[in-house]
mmCIF file of C-alpha atoms in Angstrom:
data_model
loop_
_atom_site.group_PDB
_atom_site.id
_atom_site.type_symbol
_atom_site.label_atom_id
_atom_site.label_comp_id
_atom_site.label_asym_id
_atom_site.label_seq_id
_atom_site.Cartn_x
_atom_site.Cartn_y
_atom_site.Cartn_z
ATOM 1 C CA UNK A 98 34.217 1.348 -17.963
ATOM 2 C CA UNK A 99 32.710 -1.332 -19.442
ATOM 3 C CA UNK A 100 30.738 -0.454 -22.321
ATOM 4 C CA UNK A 101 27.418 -1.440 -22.984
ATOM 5 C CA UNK A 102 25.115 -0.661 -25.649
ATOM 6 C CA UNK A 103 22.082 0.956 -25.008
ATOM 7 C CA UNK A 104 22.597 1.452 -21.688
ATOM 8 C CA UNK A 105 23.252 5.005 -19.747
ATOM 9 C CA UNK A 106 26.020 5.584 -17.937
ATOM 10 C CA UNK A 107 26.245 7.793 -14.502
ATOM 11 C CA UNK A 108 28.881 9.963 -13.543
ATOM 12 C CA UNK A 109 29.674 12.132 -10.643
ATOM 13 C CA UNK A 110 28.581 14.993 -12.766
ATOM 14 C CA UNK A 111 25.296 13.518 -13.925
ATOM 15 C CA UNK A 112 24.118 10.952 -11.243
ATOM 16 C CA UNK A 113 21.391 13.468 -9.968
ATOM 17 C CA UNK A 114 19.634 13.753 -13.804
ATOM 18 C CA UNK A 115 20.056 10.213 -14.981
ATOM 19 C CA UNK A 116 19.144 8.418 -11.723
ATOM 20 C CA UNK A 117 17.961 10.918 -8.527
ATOM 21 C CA UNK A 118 15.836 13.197 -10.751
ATOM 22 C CA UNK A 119 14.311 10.004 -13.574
ATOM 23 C CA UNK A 120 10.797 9.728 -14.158
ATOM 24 C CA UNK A 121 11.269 5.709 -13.815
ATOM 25 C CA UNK A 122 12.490 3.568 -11.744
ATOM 26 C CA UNK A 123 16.644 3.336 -11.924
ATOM 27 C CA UNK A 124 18.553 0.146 -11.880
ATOM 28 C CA UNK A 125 21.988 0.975 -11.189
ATOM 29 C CA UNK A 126 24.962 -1.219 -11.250
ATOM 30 C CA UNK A 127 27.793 -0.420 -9.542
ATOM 31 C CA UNK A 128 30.859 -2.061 -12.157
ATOM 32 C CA UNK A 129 34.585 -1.459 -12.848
ATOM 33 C CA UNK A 130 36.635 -2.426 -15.875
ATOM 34 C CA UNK A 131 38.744 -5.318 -14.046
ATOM 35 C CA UNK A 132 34.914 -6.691 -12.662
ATOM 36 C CA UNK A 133 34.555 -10.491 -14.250
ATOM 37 C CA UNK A 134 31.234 -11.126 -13.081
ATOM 38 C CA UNK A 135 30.241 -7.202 -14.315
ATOM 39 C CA UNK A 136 31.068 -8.048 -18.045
ATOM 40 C CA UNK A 137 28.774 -11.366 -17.417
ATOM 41 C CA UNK A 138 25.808 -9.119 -16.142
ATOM 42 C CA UNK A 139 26.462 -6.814 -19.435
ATOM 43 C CA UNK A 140 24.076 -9.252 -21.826
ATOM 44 C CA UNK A 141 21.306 -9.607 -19.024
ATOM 45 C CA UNK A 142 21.467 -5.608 -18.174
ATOM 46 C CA UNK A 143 21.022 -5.138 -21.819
ATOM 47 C CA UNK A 144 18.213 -6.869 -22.560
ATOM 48 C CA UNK A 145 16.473 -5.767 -19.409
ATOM 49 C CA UNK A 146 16.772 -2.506 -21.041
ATOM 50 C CA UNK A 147 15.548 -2.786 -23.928
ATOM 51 C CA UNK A 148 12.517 -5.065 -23.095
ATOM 52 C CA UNK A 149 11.220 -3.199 -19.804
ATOM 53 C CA UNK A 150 11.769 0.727 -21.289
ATOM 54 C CA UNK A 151 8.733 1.230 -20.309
ATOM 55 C CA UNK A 152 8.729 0.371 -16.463
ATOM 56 C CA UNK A 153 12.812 0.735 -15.322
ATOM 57 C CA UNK A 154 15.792 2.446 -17.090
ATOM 58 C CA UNK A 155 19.033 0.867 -16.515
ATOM 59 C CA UNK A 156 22.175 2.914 -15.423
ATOM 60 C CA UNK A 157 26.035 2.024 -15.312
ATOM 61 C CA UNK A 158 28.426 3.635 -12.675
ATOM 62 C CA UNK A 159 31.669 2.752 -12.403
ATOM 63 C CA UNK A 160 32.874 2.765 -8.924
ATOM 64 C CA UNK A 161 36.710 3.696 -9.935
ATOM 65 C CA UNK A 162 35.339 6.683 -11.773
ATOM 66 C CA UNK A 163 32.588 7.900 -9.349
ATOM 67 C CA UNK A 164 33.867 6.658 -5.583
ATOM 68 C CA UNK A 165 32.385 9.479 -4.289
ATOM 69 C CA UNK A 166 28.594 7.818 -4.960
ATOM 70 C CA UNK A 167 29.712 4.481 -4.382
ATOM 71 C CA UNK A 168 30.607 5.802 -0.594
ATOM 72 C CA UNK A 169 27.603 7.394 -0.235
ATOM 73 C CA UNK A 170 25.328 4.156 -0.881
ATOM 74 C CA UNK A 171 27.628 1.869 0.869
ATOM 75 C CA UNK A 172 28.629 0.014 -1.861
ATOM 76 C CA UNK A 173 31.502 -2.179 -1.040
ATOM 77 C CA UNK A 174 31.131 -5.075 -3.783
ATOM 78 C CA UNK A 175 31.228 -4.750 -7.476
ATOM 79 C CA UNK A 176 28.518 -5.775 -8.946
ATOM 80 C CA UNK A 177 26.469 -4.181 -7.436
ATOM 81 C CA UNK A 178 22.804 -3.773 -8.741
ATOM 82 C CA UNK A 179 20.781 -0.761 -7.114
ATOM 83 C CA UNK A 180 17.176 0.220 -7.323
ATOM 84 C CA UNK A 181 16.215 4.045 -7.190
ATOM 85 C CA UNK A 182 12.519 5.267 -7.016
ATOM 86 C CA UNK A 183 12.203 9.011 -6.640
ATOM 87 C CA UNK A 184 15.576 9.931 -5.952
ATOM 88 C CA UNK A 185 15.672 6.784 -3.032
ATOM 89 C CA UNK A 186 17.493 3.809 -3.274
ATOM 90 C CA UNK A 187 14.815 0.743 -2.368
ATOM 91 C CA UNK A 188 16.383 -2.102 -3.412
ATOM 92 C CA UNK A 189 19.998 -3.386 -3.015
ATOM 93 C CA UNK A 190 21.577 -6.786 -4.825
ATOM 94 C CA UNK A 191 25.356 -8.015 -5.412
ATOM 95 C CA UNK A 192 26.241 -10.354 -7.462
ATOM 96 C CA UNK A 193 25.850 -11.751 -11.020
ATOM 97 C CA UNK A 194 22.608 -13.283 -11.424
ATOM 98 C CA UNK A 195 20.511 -14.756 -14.838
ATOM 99 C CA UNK A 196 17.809 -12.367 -16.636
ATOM 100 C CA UNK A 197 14.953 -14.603 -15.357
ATOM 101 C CA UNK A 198 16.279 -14.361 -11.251
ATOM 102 C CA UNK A 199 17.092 -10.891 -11.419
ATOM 103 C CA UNK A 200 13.701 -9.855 -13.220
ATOM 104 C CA UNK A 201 12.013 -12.082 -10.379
ATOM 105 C CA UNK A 202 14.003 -9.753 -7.649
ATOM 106 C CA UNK A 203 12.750 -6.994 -9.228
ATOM 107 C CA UNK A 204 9.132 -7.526 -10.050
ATOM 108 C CA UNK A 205 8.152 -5.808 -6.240
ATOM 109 C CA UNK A 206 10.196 -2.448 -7.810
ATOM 110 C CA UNK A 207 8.981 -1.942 -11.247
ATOM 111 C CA UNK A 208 6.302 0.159 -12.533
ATOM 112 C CA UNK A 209 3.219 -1.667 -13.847
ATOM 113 C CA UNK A 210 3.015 -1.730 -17.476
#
């Protein structure tokens, strides 16, 4: 998987603590190691993370390693960047996208500060 610092990453195993079961709101994206556009989202997710702690946590999956999840939320595009409030996906995007878009395309799913 790609690795990215500072951010969580999902398995199988743990998908239901780090994402179904999280306090926060989850963005999860969907990636896989031979994923261009993925690595290009890796700055962007990071940041996000670190500046909005407080209001979303941010999750990598890899699809390759966890198909089983990627099934079950119909994910048939890599990336692809998932919102989870209590345990329920609300929000779906694909695609790359800059820091400034994708915190626009969020702002209806994060908690208030």
């Amino acid at each position: 998987m790609i690795r990215t610092e500072g951010l969580a990453e999902a398995t199988e195993e743990t998908f239901e603590a780090e994402v179904l079961e999280a306090a926060l709101p989850v963005l999860v994206q969907f990636t896989a190691d031979w994923c261009g556009p993925c690595r290009h989202l890796a700055p962007v997710l990071r940041e996000i993370a670190r500046e909005e702690a407080d209001r979303i946590r941010v999750v990598l999956l890899d699809v390759d390693r966890a198909p089983g999840i990627a099934v079950r939320y119909g994910v048939l595009a890599t990336p692809t960047l998932m919102v989870f409030r209590a345990g329920e996906p609300v929000t779906s995007l694909v695609g790359a996208r800059p820091k400034r878009r994708l915190l626009q395309e969020l702002a209806g799913v994060l908690d208030p500060a």
